[in-house]
Coordinates of C-alpha atoms in Angstrom, one line a residue:
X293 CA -52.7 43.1 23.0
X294 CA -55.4 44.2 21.0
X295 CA -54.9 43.7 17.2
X296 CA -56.9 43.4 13.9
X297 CA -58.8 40.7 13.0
X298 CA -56.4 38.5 10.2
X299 CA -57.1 35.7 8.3
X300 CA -54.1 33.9 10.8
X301 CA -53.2 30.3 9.8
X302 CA -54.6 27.2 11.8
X303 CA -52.2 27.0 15.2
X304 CA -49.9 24.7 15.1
X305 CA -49.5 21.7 17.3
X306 CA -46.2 22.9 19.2
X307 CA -46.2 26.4 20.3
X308 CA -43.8 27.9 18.4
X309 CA -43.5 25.6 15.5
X310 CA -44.7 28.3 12.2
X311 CA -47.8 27.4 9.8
X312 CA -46.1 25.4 7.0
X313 CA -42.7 26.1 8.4
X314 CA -40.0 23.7 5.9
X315 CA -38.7 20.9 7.9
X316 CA -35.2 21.7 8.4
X317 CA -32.6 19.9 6.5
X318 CA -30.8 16.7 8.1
X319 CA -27.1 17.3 8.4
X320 CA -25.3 16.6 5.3
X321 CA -21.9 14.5 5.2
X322 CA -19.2 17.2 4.9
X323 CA -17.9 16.4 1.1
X324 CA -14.5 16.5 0.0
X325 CA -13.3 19.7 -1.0
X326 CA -11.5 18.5 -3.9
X327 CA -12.2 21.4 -6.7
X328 CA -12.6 24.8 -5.3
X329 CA -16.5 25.1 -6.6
X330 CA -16.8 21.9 -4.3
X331 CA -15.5 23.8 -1.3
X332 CA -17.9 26.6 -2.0
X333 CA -20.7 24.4 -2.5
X334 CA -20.4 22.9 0.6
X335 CA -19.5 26.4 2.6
X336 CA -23.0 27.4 0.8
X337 CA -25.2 24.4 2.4
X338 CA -23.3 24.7 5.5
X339 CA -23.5 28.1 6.6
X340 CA -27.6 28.3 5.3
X341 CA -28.1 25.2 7.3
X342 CA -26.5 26.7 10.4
X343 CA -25.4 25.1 13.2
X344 CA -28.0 22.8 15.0
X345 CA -30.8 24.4 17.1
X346 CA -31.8 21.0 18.7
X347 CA -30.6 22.0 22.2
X348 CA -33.8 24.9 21.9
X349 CA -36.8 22.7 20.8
X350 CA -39.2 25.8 21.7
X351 CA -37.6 28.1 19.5
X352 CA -37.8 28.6 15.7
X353 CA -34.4 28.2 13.8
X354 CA -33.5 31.5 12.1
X355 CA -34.4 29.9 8.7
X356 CA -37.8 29.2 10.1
X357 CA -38.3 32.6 11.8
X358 CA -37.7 33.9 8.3
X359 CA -40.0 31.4 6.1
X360 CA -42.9 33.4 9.0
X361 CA -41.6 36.6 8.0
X362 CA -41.2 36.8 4.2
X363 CA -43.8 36.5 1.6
X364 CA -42.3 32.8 -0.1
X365 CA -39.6 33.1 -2.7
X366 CA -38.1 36.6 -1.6
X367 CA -35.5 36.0 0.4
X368 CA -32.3 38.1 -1.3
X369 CA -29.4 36.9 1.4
X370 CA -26.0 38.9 2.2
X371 CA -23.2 37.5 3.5
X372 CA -24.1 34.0 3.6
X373 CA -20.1 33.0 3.6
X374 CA -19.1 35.7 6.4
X375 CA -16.2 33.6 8.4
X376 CA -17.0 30.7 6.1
X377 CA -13.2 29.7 6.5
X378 CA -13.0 30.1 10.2
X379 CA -15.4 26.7 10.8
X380 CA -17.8 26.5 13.2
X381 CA -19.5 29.6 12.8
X382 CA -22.2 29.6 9.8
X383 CA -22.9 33.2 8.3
X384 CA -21.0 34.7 11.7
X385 CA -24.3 33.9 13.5
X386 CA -26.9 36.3 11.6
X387 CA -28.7 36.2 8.4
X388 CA -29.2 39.8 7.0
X389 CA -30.5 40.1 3.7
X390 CA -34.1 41.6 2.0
X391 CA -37.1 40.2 1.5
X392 CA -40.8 41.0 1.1
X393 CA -43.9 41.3 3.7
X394 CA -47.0 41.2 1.6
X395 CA -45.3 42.8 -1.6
X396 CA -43.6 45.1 0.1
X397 CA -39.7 45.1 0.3
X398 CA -38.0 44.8 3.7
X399 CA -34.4 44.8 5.4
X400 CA -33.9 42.2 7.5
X401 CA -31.5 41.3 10.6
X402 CA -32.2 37.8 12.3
X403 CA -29.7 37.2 15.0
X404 CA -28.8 33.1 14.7
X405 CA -29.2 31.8 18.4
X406 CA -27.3 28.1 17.3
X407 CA -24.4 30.1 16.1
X408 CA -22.5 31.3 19.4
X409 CA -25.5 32.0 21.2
X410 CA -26.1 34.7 18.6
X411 CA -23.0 36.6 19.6
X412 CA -21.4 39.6 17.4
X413 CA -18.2 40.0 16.1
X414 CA -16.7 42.1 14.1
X415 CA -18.1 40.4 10.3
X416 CA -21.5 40.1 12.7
X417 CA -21.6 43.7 13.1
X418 CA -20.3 44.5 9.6
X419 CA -23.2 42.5 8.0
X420 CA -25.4 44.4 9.8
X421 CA -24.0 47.8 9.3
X422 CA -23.9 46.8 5.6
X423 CA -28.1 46.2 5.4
X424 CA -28.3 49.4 7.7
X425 CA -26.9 51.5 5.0
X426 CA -28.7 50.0 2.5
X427 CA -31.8 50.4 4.5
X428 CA -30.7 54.1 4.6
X429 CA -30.0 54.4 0.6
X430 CA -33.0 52.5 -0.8
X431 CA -35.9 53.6 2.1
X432 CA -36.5 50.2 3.4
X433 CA -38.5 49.3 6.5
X434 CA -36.2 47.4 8.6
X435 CA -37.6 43.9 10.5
X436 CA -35.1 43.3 13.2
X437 CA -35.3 39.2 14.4
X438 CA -33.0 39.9 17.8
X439 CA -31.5 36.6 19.8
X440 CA -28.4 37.5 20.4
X441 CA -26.1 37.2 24.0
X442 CA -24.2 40.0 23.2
X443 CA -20.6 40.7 21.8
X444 CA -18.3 38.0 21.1
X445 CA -15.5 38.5 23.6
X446 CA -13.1 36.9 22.0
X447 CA -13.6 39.4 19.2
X448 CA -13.7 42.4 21.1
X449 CA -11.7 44.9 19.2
X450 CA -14.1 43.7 16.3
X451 CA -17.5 44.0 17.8
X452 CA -17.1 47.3 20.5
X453 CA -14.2 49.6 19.3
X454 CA -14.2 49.3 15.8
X455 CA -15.6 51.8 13.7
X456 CA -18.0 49.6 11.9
X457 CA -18.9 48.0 15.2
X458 CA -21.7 48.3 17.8
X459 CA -21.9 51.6 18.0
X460 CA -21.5 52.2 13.8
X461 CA -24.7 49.8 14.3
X462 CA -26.7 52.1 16.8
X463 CA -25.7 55.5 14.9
X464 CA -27.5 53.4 11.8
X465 CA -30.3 52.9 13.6
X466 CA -30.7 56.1 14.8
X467 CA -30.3 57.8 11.2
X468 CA -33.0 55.8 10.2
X469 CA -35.5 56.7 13.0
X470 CA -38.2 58.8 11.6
X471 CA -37.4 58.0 8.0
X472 CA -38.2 54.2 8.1
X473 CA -40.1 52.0 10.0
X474 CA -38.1 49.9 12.7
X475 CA -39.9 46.7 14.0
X476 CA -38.4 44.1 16.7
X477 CA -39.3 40.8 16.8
X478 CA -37.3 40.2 20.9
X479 CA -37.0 36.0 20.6
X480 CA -34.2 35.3 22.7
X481 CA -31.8 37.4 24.7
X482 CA -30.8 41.4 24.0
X483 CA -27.6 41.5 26.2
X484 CA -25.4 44.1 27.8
X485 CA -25.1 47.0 24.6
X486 CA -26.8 44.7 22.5
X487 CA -30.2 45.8 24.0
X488 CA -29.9 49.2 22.5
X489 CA -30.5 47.4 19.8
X490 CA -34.0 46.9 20.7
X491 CA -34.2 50.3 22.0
X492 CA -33.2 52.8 18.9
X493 CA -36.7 50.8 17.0
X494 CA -40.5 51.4 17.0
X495 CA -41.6 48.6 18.4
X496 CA -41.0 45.8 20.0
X497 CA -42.4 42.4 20.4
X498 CA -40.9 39.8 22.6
X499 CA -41.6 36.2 23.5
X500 CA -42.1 35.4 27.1
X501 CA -39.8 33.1 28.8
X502 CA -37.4 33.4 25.9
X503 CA -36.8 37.4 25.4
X504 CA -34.8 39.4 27.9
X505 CA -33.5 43.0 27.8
X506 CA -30.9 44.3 30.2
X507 CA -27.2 45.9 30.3
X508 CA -26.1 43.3 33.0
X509 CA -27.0 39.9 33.9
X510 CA -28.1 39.1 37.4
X511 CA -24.9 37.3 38.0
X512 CA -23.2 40.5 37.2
X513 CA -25.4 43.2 39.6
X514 CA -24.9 40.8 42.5
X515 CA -21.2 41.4 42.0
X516 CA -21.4 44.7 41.3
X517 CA -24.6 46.2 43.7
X518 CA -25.2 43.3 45.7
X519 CA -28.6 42.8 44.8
X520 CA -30.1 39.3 44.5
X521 CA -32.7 39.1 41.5
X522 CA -33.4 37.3 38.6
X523 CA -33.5 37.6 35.1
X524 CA -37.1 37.5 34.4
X525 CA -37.2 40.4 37.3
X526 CA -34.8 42.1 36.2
X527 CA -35.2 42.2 31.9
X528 CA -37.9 39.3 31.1
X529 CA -40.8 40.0 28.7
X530 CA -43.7 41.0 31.2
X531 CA -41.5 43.1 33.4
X532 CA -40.5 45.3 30.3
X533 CA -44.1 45.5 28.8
X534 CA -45.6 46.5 32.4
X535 CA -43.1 48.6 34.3
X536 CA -39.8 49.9 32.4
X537 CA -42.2 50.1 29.5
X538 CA -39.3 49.0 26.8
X539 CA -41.8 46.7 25.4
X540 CA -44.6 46.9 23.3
X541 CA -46.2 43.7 23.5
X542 CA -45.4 39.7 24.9
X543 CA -45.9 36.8 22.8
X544 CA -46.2 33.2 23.6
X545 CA -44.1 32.0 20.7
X546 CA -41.7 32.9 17.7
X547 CA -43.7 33.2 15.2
X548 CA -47.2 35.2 16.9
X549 CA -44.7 37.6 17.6
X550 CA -43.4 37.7 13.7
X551 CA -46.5 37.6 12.5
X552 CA -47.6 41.1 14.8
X553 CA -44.9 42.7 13.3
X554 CA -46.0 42.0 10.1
X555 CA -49.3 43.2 10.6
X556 CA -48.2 46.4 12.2
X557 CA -46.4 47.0 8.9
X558 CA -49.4 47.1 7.0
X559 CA -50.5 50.6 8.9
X560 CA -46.9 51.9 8.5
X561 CA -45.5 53.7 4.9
X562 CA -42.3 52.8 3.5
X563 CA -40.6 55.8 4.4
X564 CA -41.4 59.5 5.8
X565 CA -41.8 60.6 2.3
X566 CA -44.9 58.5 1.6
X567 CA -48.8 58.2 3.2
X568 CA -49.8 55.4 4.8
X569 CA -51.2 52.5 2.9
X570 CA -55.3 52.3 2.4
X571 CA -57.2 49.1 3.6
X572 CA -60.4 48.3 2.8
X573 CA -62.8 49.7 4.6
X574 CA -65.1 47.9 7.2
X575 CA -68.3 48.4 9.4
X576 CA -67.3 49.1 13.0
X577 CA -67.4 46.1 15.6
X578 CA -70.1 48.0 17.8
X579 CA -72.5 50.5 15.5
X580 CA -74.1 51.7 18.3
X581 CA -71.8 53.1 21.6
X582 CA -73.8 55.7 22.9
X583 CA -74.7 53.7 26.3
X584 CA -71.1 53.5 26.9
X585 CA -69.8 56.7 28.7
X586 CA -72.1 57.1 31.8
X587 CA -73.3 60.5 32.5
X588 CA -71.4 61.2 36.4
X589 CA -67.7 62.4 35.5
X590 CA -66.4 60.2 38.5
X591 CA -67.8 56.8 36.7
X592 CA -65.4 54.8 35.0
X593 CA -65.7 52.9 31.5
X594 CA -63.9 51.7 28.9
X595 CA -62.8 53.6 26.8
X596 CA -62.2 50.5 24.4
X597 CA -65.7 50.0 23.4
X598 CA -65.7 53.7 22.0
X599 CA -63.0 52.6 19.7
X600 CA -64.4 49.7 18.9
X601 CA -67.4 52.0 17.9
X602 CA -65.0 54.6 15.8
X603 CA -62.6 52.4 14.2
X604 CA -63.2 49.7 11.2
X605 CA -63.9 46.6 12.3
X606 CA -61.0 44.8 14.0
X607 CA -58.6 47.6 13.0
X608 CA -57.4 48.5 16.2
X609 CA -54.2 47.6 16.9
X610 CA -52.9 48.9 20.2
X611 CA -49.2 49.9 21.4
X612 CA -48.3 49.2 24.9
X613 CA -51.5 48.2 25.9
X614 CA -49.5 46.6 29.4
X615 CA -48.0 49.5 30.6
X616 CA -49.4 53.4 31.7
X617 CA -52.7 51.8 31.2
X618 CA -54.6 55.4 31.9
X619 CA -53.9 56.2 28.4
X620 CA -55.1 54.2 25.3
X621 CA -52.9 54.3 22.0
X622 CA -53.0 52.6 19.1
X623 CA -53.7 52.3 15.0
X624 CA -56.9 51.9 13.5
X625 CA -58.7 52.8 10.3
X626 CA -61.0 54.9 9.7
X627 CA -63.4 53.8 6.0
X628 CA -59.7 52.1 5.2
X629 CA -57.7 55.2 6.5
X630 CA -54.9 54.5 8.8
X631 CA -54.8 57.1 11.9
X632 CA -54.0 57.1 15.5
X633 CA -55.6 57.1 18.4
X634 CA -55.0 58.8 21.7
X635 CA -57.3 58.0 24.3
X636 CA -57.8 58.5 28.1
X637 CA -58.9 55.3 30.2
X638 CA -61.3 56.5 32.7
X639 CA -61.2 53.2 34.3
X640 CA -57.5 53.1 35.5
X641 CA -56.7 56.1 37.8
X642 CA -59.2 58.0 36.5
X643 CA -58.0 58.1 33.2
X644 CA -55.6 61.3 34.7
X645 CA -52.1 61.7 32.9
X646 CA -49.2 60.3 35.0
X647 CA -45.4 60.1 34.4
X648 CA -45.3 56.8 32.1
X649 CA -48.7 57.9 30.5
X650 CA -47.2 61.5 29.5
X651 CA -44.2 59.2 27.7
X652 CA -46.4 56.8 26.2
X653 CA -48.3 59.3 24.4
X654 CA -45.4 61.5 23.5
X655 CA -43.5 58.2 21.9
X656 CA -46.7 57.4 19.7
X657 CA -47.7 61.1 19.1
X658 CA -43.9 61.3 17.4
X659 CA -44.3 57.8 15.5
X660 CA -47.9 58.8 13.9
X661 CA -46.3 62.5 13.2
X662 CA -42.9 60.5 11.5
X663 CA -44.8 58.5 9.0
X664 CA -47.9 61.1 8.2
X665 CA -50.5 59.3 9.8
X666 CA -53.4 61.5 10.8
X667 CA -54.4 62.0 15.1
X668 CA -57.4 61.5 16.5
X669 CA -57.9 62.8 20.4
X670 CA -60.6 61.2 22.7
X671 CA -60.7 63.1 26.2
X672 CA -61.8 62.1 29.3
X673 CA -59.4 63.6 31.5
X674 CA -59.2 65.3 34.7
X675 CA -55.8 66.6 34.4
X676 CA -52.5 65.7 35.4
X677 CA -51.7 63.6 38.4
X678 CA -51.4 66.0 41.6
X679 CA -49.5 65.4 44.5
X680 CA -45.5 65.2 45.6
X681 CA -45.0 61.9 44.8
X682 CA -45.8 62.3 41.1
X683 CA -43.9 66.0 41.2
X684 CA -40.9 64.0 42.2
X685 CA -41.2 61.9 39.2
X686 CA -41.2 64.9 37.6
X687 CA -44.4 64.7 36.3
X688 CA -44.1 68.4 34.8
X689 CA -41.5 67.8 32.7
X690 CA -42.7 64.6 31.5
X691 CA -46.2 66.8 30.6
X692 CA -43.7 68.9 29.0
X693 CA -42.8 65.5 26.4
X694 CA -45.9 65.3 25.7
X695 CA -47.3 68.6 25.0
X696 CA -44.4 69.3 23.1
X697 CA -44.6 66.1 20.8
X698 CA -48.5 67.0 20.3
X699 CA -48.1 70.7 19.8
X700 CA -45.0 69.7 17.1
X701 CA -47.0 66.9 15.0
X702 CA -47.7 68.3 11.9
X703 CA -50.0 65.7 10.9
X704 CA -53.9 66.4 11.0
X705 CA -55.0 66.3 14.5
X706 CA -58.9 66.1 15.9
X707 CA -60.0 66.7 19.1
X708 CA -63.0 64.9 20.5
X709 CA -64.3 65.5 24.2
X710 CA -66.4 62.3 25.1
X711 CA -67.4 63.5 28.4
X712 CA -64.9 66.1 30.6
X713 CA -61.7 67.7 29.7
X714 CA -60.1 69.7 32.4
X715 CA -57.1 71.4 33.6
X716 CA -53.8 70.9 31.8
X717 CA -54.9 67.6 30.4
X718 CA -57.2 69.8 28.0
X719 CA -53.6 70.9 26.9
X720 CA -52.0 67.7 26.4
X721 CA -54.7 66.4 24.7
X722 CA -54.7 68.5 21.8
X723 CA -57.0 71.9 23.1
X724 CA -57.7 74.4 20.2
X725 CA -54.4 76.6 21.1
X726 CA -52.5 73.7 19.4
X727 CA -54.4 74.0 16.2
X728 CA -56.4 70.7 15.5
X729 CA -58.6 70.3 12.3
X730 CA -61.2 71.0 14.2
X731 CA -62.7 69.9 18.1
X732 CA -65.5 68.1 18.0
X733 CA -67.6 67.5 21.5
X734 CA -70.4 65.1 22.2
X735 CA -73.6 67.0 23.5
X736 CA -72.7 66.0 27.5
X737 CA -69.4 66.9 27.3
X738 CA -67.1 69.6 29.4
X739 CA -64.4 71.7 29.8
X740 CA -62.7 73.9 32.3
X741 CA -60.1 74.7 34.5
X742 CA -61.2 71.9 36.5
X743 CA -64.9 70.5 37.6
X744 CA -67.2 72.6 38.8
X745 CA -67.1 71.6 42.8
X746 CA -63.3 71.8 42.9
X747 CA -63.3 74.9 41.5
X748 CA -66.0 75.7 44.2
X749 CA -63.8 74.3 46.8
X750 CA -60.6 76.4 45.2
X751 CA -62.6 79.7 45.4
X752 CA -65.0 80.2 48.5
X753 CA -62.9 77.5 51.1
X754 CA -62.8 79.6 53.5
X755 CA -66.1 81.2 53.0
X756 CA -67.4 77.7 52.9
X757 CA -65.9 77.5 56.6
X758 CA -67.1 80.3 58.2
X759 CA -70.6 79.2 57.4
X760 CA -72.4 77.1 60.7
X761 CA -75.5 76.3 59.4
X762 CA -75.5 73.5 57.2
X763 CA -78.3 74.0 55.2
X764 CA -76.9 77.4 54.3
X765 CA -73.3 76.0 53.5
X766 CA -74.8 73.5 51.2
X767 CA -77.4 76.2 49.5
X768 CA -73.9 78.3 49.5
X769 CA -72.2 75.4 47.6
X770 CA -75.1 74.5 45.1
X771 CA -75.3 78.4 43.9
X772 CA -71.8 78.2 43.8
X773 CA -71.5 75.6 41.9
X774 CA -74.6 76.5 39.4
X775 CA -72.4 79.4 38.7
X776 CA -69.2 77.3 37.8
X777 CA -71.3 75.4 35.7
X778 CA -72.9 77.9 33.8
X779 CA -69.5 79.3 33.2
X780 CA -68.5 75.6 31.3
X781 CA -71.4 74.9 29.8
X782 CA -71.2 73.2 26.4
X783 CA -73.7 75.4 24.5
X784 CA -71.7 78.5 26.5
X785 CA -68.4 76.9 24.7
X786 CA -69.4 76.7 21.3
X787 CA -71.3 80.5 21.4
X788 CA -67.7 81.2 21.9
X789 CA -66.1 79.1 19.2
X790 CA -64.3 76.9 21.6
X791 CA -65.8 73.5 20.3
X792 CA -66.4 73.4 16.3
X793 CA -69.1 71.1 16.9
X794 CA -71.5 69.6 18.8
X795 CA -72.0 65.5 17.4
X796 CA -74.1 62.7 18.8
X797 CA -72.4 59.5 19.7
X798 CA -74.1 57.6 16.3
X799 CA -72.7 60.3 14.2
X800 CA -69.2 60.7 15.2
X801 CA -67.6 58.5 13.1
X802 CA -69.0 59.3 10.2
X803 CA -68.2 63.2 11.4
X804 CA -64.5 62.1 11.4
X805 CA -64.3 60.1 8.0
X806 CA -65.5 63.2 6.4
X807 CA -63.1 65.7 8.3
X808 CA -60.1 63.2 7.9
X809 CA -61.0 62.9 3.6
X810 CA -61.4 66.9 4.1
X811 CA -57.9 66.8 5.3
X812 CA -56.3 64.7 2.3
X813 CA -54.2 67.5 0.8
X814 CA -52.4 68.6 4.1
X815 CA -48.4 69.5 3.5
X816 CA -46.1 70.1 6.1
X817 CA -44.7 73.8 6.7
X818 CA -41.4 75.1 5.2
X819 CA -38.7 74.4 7.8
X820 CA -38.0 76.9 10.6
X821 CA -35.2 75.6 12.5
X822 CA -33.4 72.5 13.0
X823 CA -35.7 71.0 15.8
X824 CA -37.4 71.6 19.2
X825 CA -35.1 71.1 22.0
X826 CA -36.6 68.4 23.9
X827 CA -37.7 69.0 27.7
X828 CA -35.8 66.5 29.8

């Protein structure tokens, strides 16, 4: 994954063993409950000291995973004592409480792996619905530390059909969608409807060879389907952040993946109703792009390095950089302004708009919109993907996502062509129909229907044909095509008020600070209905 450049602490000898991380307590001899503050005293320094995560030498114990997390000191715990009396099961196997990540205050949920394998049951789930709905009342950013096997079977009235169980959990999470941000830190297992949990938050990080999503076990689709497979094939870390795309990013330990999230909070707000926080601003990593983007449309770069030439230094911090790799998405700042960046890879399929691609852009499009950071559009797209394969998929509809998310954002949106923008991809990357700040185009860039030969090819085919001699077909074509051309010309565009301006590589960031500070007083429009329906 790409990400910012962060004063991270020294690694530390064993791969998942925290910076500073507090040696954990040895076991204390169970005192005699003779007085009833005795009793509680000891249920106290049992249930924080949890049950022992020897067995898992790899992973962090919870209390560990939380000294990464939370500034030191600020841990406000929650039903510490949940079935304190039933033995054998400290704080009901998760730790839910608030805390703060670099002075900012944070719900938190970290599943207990030691404790039942992380397992809920009914006081598992009520502890968590309990910091949900606080979450909900008070605005909080919610850090979810998942490692959890799933319901407790032997409490399963407790956990799936009880009003304040599972699904009182997920209807939590969804509430909160949109109004605060939802971070997962995936260190163990997300079982069965457990890895909805997962699922209903903004991101999520997990920890190869540790984290695993899936509704079923492997065990349980040979019984049911037949099918032989295993678990990392079937849910593991890589699988989810390259193909199913349920994964943002993999780890190789606990605690890289903790501290991600807590970097990614410090581009998010608190809540809807607030702006992202400013950083201090930063000269890009490369000053000087303009040798980047080679002049034939059909040559490939990456688009990366024009980031890298937009964005503050070491800014960038990219969402699903593993999967639908055609499209580039990510956070960045801008002179210490947070904003987001959509961006079309030229160097993986072209850089055209497929399936997974159209989603990938849609989810981030409705993330930036959700917490009022600003877009930024950098074309270099042929189009959608053509053929039947990809109209099976339903690549329309999936377009559909997309152009709907983009066309809804209310944020400030800028459109930059970097070199071609043609067909429906103009559309779905934010054309002047859909009302961005302004659109911006570098002096060699180009927009149409499609490129100038294909539309050549579209028009005269059969002309083309009929045509023997082939040094008249091929004068034919180049007239043709001079025509097309002349039609899409840039300076052609902008005598037409299609581009707003015309901006040389070395000036373009600079261009966009100034638009984005222009944009600072933007409001959102009174409401006119209760939402878009959603194409499928």
């Amino acid at each position: 994954m790409t990400t910012p450049d962060t004063e991270a602490p020294e690694a530390p000898n064993t791969p998942n063993t925290p910076p500073n991380a507090p040696e954990a307590p040895e076991a204390p001899e169970a005192p005699e409950a003779s007085t009833a503050p005795d009793a509680v005293r000891s249920a106290i320094v049992t249930a924080r000291q949890g049950s022992d995560p020897g067995r898992w030498p790899d992973k962090l114990p919870v209390t560990e995973r939380l000294a990464v997390l939370l500034d030191p000191g600020t841990w406000r715990e929650d039903g510490l004592l949940a079935n304190a009396e039933a033995g054998g099961l400290p704080a009901d196997g998760v730790r839910t409480g608030v805390g703060r990540v670099g002075g900012r205050t944070v719900a938190v949920i970290a599943h207990d792996f030691a404790v039942k394998a992380g397992s809920w049951g009914k006081l598992t789930c009520e502890k968590q619905v309990r910091i949900l709905e606080r979450a909900d009342r008070d605005l909080l950013p919610v850090i979810y530390l998942v490692d959890s096997a799933g319901g407790r079977l032997t409490d399963q009235l407790g956990f799936f059909s009880d009003r304040r169980g599972a699904s009182r959990i997920f209807q939590l999470q969804v509430a909160l969608s949109g109004r605060v941000p939802q971070l997962c830190c995936l260190l163990g297992p997300s079982a069965a409807g457990g890895a909805y949990m997962p699922a209903f938050t903004d991101w999520v990080g997990m920890v190869e060879g540790h984290a695993s999503m899936y509704l079923a076990s492997p065990r349980v689709a040979e019984k049911v389907t037949g099918e032989l497979t295993t678990l990392e094939e079937m849910g593991g870390a890589m699988m989810h952040a390259t193909v199913s795309g349920c994964a943002d990013e993999v780890f190789g330990s606990d605690w890289e993946a903790i501290a991600a999230a807590r970097l990614l909070l410090s581009y998010l707000p608190d809540s809807w109703e607030q702006r992202p926080p400013a950083g201090v601003p930063a000269d890009p990593a490369r000053p000087d792009w303009a040798g980047v983007i080679p002049a034939s449309e059909s040559a490939g770069y990456d688009v990366g390095e024009v980031i890298e030439g937009l964005v503050d230094g070491g800014s960038f911090f990219e969402i699903k950089a593993r999967w639908a790799e055609e499209i580039v998405v990510g956070l960045g700042r801008l002179d210490g302004a947070v904003v987001g960046l959509v961006a079309n890879q030229s160097q993986v399929r072209s850089g055209a708009i497929f399936v997974d691609s159209a989603d990938k852009a849609a989810r981030f499009i409705t993330m930036c919109d959700a917490f009022n950071i600003p877009l930024i559009f950098l074309h270099d797209v042929p189009g959608f993907m053509v053929g039947a394969a990809v109209e099976r998929q339903g690549i329309i509809r999936h377009g559909a996502k997309m152009i709907t998310a983009m066309a809804s954002a209310e944020v400030p949106k800028f459109s930059v062509i970097l070199r071609k923008s043609y067909a429906a991809g103009y559309y779905a990357m934010c054309a002047p129909g859909f009302e961005p700040r302004a659109s911006i185009a570098l002096p060699t860039a180009s927009i149409g229907p499609m490129a100038a030969e294909a539309s050549v090819n579209a028009m005269y085919a059969k002309k083309i044909a009929e045509i023997d001699d082939p040094g008249q077909r091929a004068a034919f074509v180049s007239a043709r095509t001079a025509e097309q051309r002349a039609d899409i010309n840039l300076l052609h565009l902008a005598s037409e008020l299609v581009v707003d301006a015309i901006v040389e590589p070395a000036d373009l960031r600079a261009e966009l600070i100034a638009r984005l500070a222009d944009a600072q007083g933007w409001t959102r429009g009174p409401r006119r209905r209760h939402h878009h329906i959603s194409p499928v």
